[in-house]
Short mmCIF file of C-alpha atoms in Angstrom, two decimals:
data_model
loop_
_atom_site.label_atom_id
_atom_site.label_comp_id
_atom_site.label_asym_id
_atom_site.label_seq_id
_atom_site.Cartn_x
_atom_site.Cartn_y
_atom_site.Cartn_z
CA MET A 76 108.38 113.49 116.56
CA SER A 77 108.94 115.69 113.56
CA LYS A 78 112.03 118.23 112.99
CA GLN A 79 111.55 121.01 110.65
CA HIS A 80 114.29 121.09 107.75
CA GLY A 81 115.62 118.00 109.65
CA THR A 82 116.40 114.21 108.74
CA VAL A 83 113.51 112.91 110.69
CA THR A 84 109.81 113.10 109.75
CA GLU A 85 106.76 112.04 111.75
CA TRP A 86 106.34 109.45 108.92
CA ASP A 87 109.87 107.63 109.38
CA PHE A 88 108.22 104.86 111.42
CA LEU A 89 107.08 103.43 107.90
CA ILE A 90 110.59 102.31 107.29
CA GLY A 91 110.63 98.65 107.27
CA TYR A 92 106.94 98.42 106.56
CA PRO A 93 105.79 96.19 103.54
CA LEU A 94 104.43 98.64 100.78
CA ASP A 95 101.15 98.11 100.44
CA GLU A 96 100.66 98.32 104.47
CA ALA A 97 102.41 101.95 104.57
CA LEU A 98 100.50 102.74 101.41
CA GLN A 99 97.18 102.04 103.19
CA ILE A 100 98.27 103.98 106.44
CA LEU A 101 99.20 107.19 104.07
CA GLN A 102 95.79 106.92 102.23
CA GLU A 103 93.89 106.73 105.59
CA GLU A 104 95.63 109.73 106.78
CA GLY A 105 95.25 111.66 103.57
CA ILE A 106 99.10 112.29 102.98
CA SER A 107 100.18 112.86 99.56
CA TYR A 108 103.18 110.93 98.55
CA GLU A 109 104.94 109.63 95.59
CA LEU A 110 106.69 106.21 95.20
CA GLN A 111 110.23 105.92 94.06
CA PHE A 112 111.88 102.49 93.61
CA THR A 113 115.42 101.35 93.82
CA VAL A 114 116.71 97.83 92.76
CA ALA A 115 119.88 95.91 92.70
CA PRO A 116 121.99 95.81 89.50
CA GLY A 117 120.26 93.28 87.19
CA LYS A 118 117.28 93.10 89.16
CA VAL A 119 113.61 94.23 88.69
CA SER A 120 111.60 95.59 91.44
CA SER A 121 107.83 95.01 91.81
CA GLU A 122 105.17 96.20 94.31
CA GLU A 123 104.32 93.02 95.36
CA ASP A 124 107.17 92.41 97.41
CA ALA A 125 108.56 95.76 98.22
CA PHE A 126 109.55 97.35 101.52
CA VAL A 127 109.57 100.97 102.71
CA ILE A 128 113.30 101.89 102.92
CA ALA A 129 113.07 105.49 103.26
CA VAL A 130 111.05 108.36 103.57
CA ARG A 131 111.81 111.83 102.38
CA ASN A 132 110.34 115.22 102.83
CA ARG A 133 109.41 116.80 99.55
CA ASP A 134 110.71 120.31 100.92
CA SER A 135 114.15 118.88 100.90
CA GLN A 136 114.47 117.45 97.59
CA PRO A 137 115.39 119.18 94.25
CA MET A 138 112.56 118.88 91.88
CA SER A 139 112.94 117.13 88.48
CA LEU A 140 111.05 116.65 85.55
CA GLY A 141 108.05 114.25 85.73
CA GLN A 142 107.68 114.58 89.63
CA ASN A 143 104.46 115.21 91.25
CA VAL A 144 104.68 118.60 92.91
CA GLU A 145 101.66 118.11 95.16
CA ALA A 146 103.35 115.11 96.94
CA GLU A 147 104.41 115.73 100.43
CA TYR A 148 106.79 112.98 100.78
CA ILE A 149 108.82 110.39 98.49
CA ILE A 150 108.37 107.15 99.69
CA VAL A 151 111.54 104.93 98.43
CA CYS A 152 111.00 101.38 98.20
CA ALA A 153 113.23 98.16 97.33
CA SER A 154 112.54 94.42 96.92
CA PRO A 155 114.17 92.50 99.64
CA ASP A 156 116.33 90.43 96.89
CA TRP A 157 119.62 92.19 96.79
CA ASP A 158 121.84 89.45 95.65
CA VAL A 159 124.09 90.43 93.09
CA SER A 160 125.84 87.82 90.61
#
C-alpha cells in the first residue's frame, strides 16, 4: 500500500479520523509523528475537535527550524469549522 517517494503512504487511511483516534493508532504502532494544524482565517484550532486532513512523509518535506527531526510523518489537522465571515 505504500509507495517510495510517492504521494501515498501506509498511513493515508488516517485521513478523516478524529485526531485523538489517529494519535492512539500511531502511538500503539510506535510511529513517530509531528502535528501540524491549519485553520480558517480568524479561527482558532484546538486538538479537542480536530480531524486528520493529510499525512505527509517526513522524507518529502523540507526541514525548517523547530521541526522534530526524528518524526517519520507530519500529521496535518484541522477543525471542522471552516466558516468565514
